[in-house]
GROMACS .gro file of C-alpha atoms in nm:
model
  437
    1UNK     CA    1   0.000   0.000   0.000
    2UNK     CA    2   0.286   0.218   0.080
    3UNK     CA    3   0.453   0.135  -0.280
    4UNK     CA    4   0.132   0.279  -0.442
    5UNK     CA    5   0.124   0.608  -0.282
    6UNK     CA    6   0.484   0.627  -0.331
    7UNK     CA    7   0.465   0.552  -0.698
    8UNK     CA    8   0.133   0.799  -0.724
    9UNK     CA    9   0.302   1.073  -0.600
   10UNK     CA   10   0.577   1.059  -0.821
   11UNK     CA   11   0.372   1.037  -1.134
   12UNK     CA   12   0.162   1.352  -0.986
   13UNK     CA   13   0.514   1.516  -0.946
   14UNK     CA   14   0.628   1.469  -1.291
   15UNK     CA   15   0.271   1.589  -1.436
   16UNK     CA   16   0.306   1.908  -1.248
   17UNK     CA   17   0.674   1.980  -1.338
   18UNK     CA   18   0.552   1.953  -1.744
   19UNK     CA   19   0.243   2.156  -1.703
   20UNK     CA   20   0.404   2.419  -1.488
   21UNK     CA   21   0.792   2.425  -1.466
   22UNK     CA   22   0.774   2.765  -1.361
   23UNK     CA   23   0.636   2.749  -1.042
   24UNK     CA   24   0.793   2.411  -0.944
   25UNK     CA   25   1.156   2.477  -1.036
   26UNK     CA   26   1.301   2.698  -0.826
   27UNK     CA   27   1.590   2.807  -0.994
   28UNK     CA   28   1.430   2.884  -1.293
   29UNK     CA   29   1.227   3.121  -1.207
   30UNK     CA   30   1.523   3.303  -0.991
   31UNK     CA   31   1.717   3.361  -1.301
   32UNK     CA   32   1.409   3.508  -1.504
   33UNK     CA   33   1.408   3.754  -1.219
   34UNK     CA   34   1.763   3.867  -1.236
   35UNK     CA   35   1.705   3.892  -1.613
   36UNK     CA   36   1.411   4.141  -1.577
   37UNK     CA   37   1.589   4.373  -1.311
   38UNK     CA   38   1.949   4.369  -1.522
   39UNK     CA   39   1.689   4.524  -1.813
   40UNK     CA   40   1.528   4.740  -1.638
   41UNK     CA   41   1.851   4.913  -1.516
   42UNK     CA   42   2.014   4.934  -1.843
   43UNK     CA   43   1.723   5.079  -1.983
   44UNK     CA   44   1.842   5.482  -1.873
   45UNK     CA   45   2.204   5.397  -2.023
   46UNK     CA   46   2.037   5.242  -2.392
   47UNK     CA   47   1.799   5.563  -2.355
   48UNK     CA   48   2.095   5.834  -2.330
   49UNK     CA   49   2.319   5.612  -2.643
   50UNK     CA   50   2.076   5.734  -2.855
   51UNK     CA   51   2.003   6.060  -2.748
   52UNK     CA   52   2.267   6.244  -2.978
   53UNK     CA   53   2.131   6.067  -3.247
   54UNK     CA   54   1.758   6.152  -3.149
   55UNK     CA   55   1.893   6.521  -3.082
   56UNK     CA   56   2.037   6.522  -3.459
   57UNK     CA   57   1.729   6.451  -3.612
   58UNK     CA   58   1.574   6.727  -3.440
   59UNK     CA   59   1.812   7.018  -3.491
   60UNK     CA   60   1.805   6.911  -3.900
   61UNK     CA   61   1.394   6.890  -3.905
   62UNK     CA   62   1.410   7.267  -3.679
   63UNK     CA   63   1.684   7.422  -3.890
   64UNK     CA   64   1.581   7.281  -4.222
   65UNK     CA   65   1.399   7.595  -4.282
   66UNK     CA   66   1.652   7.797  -4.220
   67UNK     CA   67   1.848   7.626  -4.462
   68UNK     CA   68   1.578   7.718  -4.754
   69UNK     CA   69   1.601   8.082  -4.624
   70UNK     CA   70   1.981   8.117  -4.623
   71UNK     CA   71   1.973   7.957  -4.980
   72UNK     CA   72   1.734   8.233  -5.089
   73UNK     CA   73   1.901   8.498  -4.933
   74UNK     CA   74   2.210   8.401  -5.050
   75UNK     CA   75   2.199   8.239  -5.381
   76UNK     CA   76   2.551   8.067  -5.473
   77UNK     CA   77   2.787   8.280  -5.651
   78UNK     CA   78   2.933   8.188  -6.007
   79UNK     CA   79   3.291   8.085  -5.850
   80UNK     CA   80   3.137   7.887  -5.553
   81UNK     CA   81   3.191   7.509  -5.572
   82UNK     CA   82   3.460   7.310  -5.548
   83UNK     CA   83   3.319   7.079  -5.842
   84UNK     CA   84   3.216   7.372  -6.072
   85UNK     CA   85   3.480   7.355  -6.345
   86UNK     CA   86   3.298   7.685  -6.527
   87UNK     CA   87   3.308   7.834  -6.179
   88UNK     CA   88   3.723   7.764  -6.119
   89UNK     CA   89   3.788   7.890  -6.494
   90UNK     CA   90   3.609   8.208  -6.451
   91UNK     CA   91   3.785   8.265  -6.112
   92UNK     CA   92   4.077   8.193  -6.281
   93UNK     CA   93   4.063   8.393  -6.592
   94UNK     CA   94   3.922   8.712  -6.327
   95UNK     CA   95   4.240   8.654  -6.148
   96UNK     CA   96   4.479   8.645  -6.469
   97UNK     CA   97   4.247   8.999  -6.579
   98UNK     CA   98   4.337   9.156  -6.219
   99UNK     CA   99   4.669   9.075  -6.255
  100UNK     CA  100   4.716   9.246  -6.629
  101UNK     CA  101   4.545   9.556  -6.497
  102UNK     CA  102   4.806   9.525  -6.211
  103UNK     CA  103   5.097   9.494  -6.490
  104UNK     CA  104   4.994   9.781  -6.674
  105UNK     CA  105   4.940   9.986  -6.426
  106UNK     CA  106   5.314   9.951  -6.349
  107UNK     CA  107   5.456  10.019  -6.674
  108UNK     CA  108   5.776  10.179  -6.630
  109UNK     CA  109   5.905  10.564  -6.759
  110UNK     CA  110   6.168  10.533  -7.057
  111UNK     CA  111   6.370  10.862  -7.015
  112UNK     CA  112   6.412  11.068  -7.328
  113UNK     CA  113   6.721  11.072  -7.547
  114UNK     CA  114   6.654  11.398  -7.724
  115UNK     CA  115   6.513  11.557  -7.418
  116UNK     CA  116   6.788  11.841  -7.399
  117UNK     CA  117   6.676  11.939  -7.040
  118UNK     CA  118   6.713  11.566  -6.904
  119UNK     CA  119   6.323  11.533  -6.810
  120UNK     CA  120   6.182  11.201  -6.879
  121UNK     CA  121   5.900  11.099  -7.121
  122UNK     CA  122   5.696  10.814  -7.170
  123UNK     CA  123   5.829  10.648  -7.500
  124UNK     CA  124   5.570  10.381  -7.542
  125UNK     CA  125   5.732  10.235  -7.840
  126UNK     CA  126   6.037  10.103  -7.637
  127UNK     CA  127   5.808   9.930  -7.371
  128UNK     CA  128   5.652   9.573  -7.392
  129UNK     CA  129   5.441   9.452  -7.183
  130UNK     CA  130   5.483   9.120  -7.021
  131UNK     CA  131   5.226   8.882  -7.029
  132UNK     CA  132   5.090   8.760  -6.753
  133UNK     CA  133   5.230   8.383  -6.649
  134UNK     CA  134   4.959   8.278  -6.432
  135UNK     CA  135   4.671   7.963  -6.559
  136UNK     CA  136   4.421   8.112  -6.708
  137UNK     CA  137   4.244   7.746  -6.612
  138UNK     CA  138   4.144   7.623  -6.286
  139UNK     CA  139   4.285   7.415  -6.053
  140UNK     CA  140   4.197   7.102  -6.159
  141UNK     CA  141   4.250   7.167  -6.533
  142UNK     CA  142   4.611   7.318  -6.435
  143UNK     CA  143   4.739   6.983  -6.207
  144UNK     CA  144   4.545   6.765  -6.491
  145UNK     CA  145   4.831   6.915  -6.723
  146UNK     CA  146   5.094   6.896  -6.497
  147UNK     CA  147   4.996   6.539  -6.402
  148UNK     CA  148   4.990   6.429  -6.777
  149UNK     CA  149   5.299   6.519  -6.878
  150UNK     CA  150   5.619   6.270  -6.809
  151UNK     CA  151   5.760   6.264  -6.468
  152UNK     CA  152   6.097   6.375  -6.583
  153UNK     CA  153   5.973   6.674  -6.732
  154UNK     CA  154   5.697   6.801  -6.523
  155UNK     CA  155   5.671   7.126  -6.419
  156UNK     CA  156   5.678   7.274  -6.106
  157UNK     CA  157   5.329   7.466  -5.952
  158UNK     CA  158   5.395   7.809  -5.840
  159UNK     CA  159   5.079   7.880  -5.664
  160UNK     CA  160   4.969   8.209  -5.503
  161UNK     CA  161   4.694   8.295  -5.293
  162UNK     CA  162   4.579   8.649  -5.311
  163UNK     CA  163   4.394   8.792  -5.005
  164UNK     CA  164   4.168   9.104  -5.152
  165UNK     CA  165   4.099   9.220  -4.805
  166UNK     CA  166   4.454   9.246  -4.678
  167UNK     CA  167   4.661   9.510  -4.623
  168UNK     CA  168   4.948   9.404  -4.843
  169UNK     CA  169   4.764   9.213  -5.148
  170UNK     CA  170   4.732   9.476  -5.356
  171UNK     CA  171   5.112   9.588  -5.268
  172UNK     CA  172   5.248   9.251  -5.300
  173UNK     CA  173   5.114   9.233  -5.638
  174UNK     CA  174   5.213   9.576  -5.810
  175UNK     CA  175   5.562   9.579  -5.656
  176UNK     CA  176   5.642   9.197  -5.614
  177UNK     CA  177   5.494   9.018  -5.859
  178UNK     CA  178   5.527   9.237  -6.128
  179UNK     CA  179   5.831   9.326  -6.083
  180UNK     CA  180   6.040   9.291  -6.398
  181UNK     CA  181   6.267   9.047  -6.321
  182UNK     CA  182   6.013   8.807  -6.210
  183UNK     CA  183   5.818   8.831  -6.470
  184UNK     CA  184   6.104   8.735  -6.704
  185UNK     CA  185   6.181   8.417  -6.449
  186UNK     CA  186   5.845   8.350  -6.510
  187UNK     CA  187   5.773   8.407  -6.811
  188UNK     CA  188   6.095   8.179  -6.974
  189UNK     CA  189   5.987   7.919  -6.775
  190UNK     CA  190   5.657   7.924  -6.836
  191UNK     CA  191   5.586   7.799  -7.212
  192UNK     CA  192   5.324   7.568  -7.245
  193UNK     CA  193   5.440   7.256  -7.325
  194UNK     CA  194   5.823   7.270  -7.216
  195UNK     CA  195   5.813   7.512  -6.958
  196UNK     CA  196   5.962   7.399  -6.592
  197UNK     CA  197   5.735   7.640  -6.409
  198UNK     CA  198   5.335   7.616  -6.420
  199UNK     CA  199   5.211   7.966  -6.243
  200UNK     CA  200   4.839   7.908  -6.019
  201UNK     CA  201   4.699   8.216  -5.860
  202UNK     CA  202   4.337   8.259  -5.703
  203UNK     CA  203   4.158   8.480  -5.458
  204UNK     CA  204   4.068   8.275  -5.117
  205UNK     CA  205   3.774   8.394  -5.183
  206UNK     CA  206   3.682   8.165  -5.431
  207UNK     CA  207   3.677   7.772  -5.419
  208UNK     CA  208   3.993   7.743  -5.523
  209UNK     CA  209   4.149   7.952  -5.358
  210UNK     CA  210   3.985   7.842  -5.037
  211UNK     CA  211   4.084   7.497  -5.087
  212UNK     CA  212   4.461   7.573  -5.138
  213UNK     CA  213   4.442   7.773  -4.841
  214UNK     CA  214   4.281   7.471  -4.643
  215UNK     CA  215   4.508   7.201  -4.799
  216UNK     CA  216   4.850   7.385  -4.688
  217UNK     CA  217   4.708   7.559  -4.382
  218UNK     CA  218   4.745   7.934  -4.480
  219UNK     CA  219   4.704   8.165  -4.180
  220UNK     CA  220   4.897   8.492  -4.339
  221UNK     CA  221   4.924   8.647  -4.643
  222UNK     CA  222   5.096   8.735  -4.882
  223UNK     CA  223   5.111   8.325  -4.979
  224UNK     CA  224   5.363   8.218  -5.226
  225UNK     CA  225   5.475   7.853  -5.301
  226UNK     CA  226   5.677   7.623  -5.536
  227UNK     CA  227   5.535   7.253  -5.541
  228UNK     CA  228   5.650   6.971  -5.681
  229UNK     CA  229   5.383   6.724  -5.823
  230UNK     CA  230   5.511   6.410  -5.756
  231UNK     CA  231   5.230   6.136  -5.942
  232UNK     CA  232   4.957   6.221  -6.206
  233UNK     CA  233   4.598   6.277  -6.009
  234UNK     CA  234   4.310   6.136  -6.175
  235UNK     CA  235   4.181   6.471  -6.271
  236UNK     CA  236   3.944   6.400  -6.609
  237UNK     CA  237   4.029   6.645  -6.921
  238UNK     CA  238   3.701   6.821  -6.893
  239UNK     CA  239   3.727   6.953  -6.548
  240UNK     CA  240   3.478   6.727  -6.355
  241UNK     CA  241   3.715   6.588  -6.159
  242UNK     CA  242   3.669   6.459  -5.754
  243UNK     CA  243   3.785   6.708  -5.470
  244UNK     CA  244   3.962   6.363  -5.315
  245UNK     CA  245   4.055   6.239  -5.630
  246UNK     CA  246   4.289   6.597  -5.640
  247UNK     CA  247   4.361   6.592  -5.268
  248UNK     CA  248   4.501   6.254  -5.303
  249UNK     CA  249   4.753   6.420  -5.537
  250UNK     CA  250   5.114   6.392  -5.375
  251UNK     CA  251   5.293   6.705  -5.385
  252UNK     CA  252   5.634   6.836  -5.228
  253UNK     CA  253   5.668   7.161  -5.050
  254UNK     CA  254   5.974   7.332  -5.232
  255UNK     CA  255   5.970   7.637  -5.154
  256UNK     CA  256   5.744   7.854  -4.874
  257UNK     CA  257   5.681   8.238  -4.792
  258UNK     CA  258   5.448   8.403  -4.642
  259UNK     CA  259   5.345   8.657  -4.380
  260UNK     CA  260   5.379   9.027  -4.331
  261UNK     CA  261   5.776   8.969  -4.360
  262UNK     CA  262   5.751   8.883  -4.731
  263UNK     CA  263   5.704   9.258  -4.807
  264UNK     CA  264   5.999   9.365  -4.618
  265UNK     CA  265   6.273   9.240  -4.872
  266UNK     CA  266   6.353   9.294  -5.186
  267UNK     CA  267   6.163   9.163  -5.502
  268UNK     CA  268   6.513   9.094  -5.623
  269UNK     CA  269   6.551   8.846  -5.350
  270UNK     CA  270   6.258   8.673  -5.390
  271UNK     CA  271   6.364   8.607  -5.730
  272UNK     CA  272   6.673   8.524  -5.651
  273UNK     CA  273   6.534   8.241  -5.435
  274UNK     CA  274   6.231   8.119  -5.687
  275UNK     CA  275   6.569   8.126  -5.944
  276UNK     CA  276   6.741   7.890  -5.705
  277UNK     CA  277   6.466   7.678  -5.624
  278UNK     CA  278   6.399   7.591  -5.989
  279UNK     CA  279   6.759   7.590  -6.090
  280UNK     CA  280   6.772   7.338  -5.821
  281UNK     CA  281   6.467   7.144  -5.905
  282UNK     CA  282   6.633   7.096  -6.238
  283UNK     CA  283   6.947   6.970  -6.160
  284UNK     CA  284   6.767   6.672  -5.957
  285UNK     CA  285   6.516   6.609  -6.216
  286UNK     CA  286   6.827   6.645  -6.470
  287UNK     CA  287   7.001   6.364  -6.248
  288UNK     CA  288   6.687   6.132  -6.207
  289UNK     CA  289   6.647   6.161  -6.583
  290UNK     CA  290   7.051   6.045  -6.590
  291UNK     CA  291   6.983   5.800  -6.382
  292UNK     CA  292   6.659   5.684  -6.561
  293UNK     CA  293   6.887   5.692  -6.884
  294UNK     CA  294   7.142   5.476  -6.711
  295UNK     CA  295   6.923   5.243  -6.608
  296UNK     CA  296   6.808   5.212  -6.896
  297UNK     CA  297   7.114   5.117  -7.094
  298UNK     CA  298   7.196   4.846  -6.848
  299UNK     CA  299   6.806   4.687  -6.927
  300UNK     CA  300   6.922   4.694  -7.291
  301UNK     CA  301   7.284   4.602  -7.189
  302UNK     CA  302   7.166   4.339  -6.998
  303UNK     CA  303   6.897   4.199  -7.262
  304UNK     CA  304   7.154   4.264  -7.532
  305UNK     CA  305   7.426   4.049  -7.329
  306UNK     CA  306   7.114   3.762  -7.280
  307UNK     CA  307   7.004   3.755  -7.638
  308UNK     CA  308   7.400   3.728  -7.745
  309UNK     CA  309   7.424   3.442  -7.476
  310UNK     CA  310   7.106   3.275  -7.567
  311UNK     CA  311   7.237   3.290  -7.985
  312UNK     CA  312   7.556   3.143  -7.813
  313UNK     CA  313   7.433   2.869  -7.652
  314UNK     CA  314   7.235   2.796  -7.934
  315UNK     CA  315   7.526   2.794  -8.157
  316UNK     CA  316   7.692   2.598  -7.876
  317UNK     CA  317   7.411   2.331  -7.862
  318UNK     CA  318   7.375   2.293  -8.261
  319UNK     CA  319   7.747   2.272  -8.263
  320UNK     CA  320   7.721   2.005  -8.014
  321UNK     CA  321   7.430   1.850  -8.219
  322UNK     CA  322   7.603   1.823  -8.551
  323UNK     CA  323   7.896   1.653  -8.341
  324UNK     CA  324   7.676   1.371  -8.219
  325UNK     CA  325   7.524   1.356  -8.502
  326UNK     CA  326   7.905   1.304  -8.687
  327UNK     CA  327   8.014   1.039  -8.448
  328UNK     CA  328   7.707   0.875  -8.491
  329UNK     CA  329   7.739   0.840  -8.872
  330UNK     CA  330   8.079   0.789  -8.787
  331UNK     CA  331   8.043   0.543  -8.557
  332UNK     CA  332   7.773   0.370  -8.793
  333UNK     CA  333   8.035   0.411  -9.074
  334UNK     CA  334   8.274   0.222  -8.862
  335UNK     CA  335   8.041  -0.048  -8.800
  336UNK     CA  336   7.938  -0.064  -9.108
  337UNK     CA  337   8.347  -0.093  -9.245
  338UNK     CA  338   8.397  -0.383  -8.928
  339UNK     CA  339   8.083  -0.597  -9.069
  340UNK     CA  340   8.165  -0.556  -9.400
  341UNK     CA  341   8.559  -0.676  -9.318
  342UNK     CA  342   8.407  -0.946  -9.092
  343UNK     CA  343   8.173  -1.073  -9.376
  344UNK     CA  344   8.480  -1.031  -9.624
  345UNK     CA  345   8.709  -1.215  -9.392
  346UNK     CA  346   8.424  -1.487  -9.307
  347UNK     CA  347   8.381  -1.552  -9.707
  348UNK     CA  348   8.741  -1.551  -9.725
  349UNK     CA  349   8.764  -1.834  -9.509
  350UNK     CA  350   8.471  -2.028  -9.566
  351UNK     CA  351   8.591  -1.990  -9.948
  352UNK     CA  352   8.959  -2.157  -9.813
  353UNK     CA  353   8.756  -2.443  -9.629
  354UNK     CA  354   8.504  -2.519  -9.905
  355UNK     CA  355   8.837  -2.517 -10.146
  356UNK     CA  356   9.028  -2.769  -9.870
  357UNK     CA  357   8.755  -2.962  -9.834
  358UNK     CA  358   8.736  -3.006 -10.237
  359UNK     CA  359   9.087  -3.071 -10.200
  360UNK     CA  360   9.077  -3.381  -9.987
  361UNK     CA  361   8.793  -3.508 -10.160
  362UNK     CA  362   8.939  -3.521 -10.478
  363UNK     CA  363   9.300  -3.596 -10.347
  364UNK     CA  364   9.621  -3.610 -10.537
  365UNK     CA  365   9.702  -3.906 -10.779
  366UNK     CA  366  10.030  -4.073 -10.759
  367UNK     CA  367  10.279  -4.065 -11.037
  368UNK     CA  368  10.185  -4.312 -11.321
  369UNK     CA  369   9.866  -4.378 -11.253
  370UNK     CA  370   9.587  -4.360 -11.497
  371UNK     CA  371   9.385  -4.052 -11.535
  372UNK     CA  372   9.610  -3.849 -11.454
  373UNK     CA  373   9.684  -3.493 -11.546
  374UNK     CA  374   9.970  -3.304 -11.520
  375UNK     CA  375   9.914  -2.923 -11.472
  376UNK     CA  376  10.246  -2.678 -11.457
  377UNK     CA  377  10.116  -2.320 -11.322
  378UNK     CA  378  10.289  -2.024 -11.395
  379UNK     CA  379  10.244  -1.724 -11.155
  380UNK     CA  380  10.342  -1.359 -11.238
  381UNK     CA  381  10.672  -1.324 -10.999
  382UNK     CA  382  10.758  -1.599 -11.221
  383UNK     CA  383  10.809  -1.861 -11.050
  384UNK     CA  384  10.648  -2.234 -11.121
  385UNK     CA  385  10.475  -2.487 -10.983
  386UNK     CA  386  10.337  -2.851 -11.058
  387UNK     CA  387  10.040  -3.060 -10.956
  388UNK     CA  388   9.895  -3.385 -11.069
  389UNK     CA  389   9.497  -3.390 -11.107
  390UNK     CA  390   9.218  -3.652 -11.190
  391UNK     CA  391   9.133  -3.641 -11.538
  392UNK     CA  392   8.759  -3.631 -11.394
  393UNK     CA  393   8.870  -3.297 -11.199
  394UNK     CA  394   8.697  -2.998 -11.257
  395UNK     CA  395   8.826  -2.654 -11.314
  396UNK     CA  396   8.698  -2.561 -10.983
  397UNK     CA  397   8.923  -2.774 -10.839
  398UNK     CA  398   9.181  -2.662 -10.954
  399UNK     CA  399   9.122  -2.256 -10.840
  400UNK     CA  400   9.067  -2.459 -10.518
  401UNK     CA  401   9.429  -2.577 -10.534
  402UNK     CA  402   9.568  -2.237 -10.608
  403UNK     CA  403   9.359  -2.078 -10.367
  404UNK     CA  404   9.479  -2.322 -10.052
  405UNK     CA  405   9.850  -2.261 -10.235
  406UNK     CA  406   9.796  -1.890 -10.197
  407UNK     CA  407   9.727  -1.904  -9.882
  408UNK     CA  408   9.987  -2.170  -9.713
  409UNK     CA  409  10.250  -1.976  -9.937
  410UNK     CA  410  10.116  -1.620  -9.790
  411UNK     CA  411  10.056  -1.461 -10.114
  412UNK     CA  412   9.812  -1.244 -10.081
  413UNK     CA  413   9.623  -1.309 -10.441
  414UNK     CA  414   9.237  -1.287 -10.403
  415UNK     CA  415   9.171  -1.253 -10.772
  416UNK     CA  416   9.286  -1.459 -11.001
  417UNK     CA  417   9.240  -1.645 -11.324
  418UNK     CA  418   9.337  -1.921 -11.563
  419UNK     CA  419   9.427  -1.940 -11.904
  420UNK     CA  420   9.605  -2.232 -12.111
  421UNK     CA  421   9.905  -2.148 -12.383
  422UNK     CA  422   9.816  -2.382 -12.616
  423UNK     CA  423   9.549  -2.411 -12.752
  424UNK     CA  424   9.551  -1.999 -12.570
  425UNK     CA  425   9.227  -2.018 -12.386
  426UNK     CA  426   9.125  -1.811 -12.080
  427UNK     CA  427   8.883  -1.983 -11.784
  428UNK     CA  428   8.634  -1.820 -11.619
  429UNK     CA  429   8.406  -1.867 -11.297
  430UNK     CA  430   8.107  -2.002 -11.483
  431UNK     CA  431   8.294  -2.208 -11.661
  432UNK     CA  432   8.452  -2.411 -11.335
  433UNK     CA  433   8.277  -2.754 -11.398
  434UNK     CA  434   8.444  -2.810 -11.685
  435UNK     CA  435   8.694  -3.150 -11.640
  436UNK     CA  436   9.039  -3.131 -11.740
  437UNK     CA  437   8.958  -3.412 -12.032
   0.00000   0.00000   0.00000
């Protein structure tokens, strides 16, 4: 009775913990707890992340309108934008107009030869006027040709940053910048397509200007400064170019001046040290282009020595070729010669035993026997020799005779043949089964 309560209960127990696990497992329902309290205290902190970014919506819906009114107010000019390649032309063609008026404006008094008092005149036909060496393109147009020609003979960018509003701008221009003799540097360095100087001026006013200014972090003016454009930007021909794509552009400060102390020495000095700068600048580029030149040579040295080396070795290896192949047909030559002397000596002596072998066959006679025939053989050293036959020999038998003769004797007679003095008859091979009767 006490095993079926016992075994009840436990099935009532296990019911209850799959119907409601919540309330019967104690630990469970301690962690759900902690869970709900950790949320509700991070809920301030996830609240104040994302009030900047609830505050930024705000302030753009609130000042959106002002936006629209500013706009309206103040429409954009025709050199603002960075992208706006008509814009940067214009600014730059105003600035290149500025800087004419600026050039004539400092044309300079001839005196007069056949003044007798020694008074000066203007004599306008022994004055002309420089031209102006600054871009008449903007920015992007001006790298875009720097950037395209080859690095040995790029230019360098002489880029100036005129400040309307300052105190020395207008100075800076009319007694610095057009000064004579930097105008000349300028100008015979500045021809279009072989020219070692590119000139770049614009009014930080415009976008431009404002750029440069940002770029090289211009805090006083007068601004002057000689870069050197190391790698071609991906400025596009028309002008449409990226403001990163042009940033991206690595340049090399040269040459810096700027500040109210740029107006306190001489224009000739400031030539003098644009003169040395590019002087310089052209001795290192004249240098890289010696060394680019050199290196060059050795590459064709160096693929002139391999091709001669290659033809070498391939005149080596045919040579070696045609040798192989010569003691191979030698070598088959000389076989050849060996089996044709082996086959020559093995007739030879198969022709000695066949003519022994007749030889013993047939035998000699003895003296006074019947049948007999007695043969006297006359060679060419003269000398004589005689031999008795059967009657029933055959000529064969007798070259065999002569043939064994040669040999024992050591006479070295291959060919031979036989001929009788009376009746004068000559023998030949096919005619060796004739008897002697």
């Amino acid at each position: 009775m006490a095993s079926e309560n016992t075994t009840t209960q436990r099935r009532t127990t296990s019911s209850s913990d799959a119907a409601a696990p919540s309330s019967t497992n104690p630990p469970h329902t301690s962690t759900t707890g902690g869970s709900s309290n950790s949320s509700t205290i991070m809920l301030p902190f996830r609240i104040l992340s994302k009030t900047p970014a609830i505050i930024t919506v705000l302030l753009r819906v609130l000042l959106w309108p002002l936006f629209k009114l500013v706009n309206l107010a103040f429409p954009p000019k025709e050199f603002d934008g960075i992208n706006n390649a008509t814009g940067s032309d214009r600014a730059a063609r105003a600035f290149v107009t500025m800087f004419q008026k600026q050039i004539s404006l400092v044309r300079p008094v001839m005196p007069d030869e056949n003044n007798s008092e020694g008074g000066t005149t203007n004599i306008q036909e022994h004055y002309v006027e420089p031209s102006c060496p600054f871009s008449s393109r903007g920015y992007n147009l001006t790298l875009s040709d720097i950037t395209s020609r080859p690095p040995n003979s790029r230019p360098l960018l002489l880029l100036y940053l005129h400040s309307p509003l300052h105190a020395d701008g207008s100075k800076f221009l009319r007694e610095y910048l057009c000064h004579p003799q930097l105008l000349q540097l300028l100008n015979s360095n500045n021809s279009d397509s072989h020219g070692s100087v590119v000139c770049f001026g614009a009014s930080i006013h415009t976008a431009d200007g404002q750029r440069m200014r940002d770029m090289l972090g211009v805090t006083s003016f007068p601004f002057m400064a000689l870069l050197s454009v190391k790698s071609s930007g991906s400025s596009s021909g028309n002008g449409n170019s990226n403001n990163n794509n042009v940033r991206s552009v690595p340049m090399e400060l040269l040459l810096r001046m700027e500040g109210p102390q740029l107006v306190k020495i001489p224009p000739a000095q400031i030539t003098t040290y644009l003169n040395t700068t590019i002087t310089r600048q052209a001795e290192v580029l004249a240098v890289e282009e010696a060394r680019r030149l050199q290196r060059e040579e050795e590459q064709h040295l160096r693929r002139e020595q391999d091709r001669e080396f290659q033809e070498t070795l391939l005149a080596d290896q045919m040579r070696e070729i045609a040798r192989q192949e010569a003691a191979e047909q030698e070598r088959r030559e000389q076989e050849e010669r060996e089996e044709e002397e082996r086959l020559k000596k093995a007739k030879e002596e198969s022709r000695l035993e066949d003519a022994r072998a007749m030889l013993e066959s047939a035998g000699e006679p003895p003296a006074g026997s019947k049948g007999v025939a007695r043969m006297r053989f006359a060679f060419p050293n003269g000398k004589k020799v005689d031999r008795r036959f059967h009657s029933v020999d055959t000529i064969e038998t007798v070259r065999s005779f002569l043939i064994v003769h040669f040999h024992e004797q050591g006479i070295e007679m291959k060919n031979f043949g036989l001929s009788t003095n009376f009746p004068r008859k000559a023998f030949n091979e096919e005619e060796g089964k004739l008897t002697l009767e």
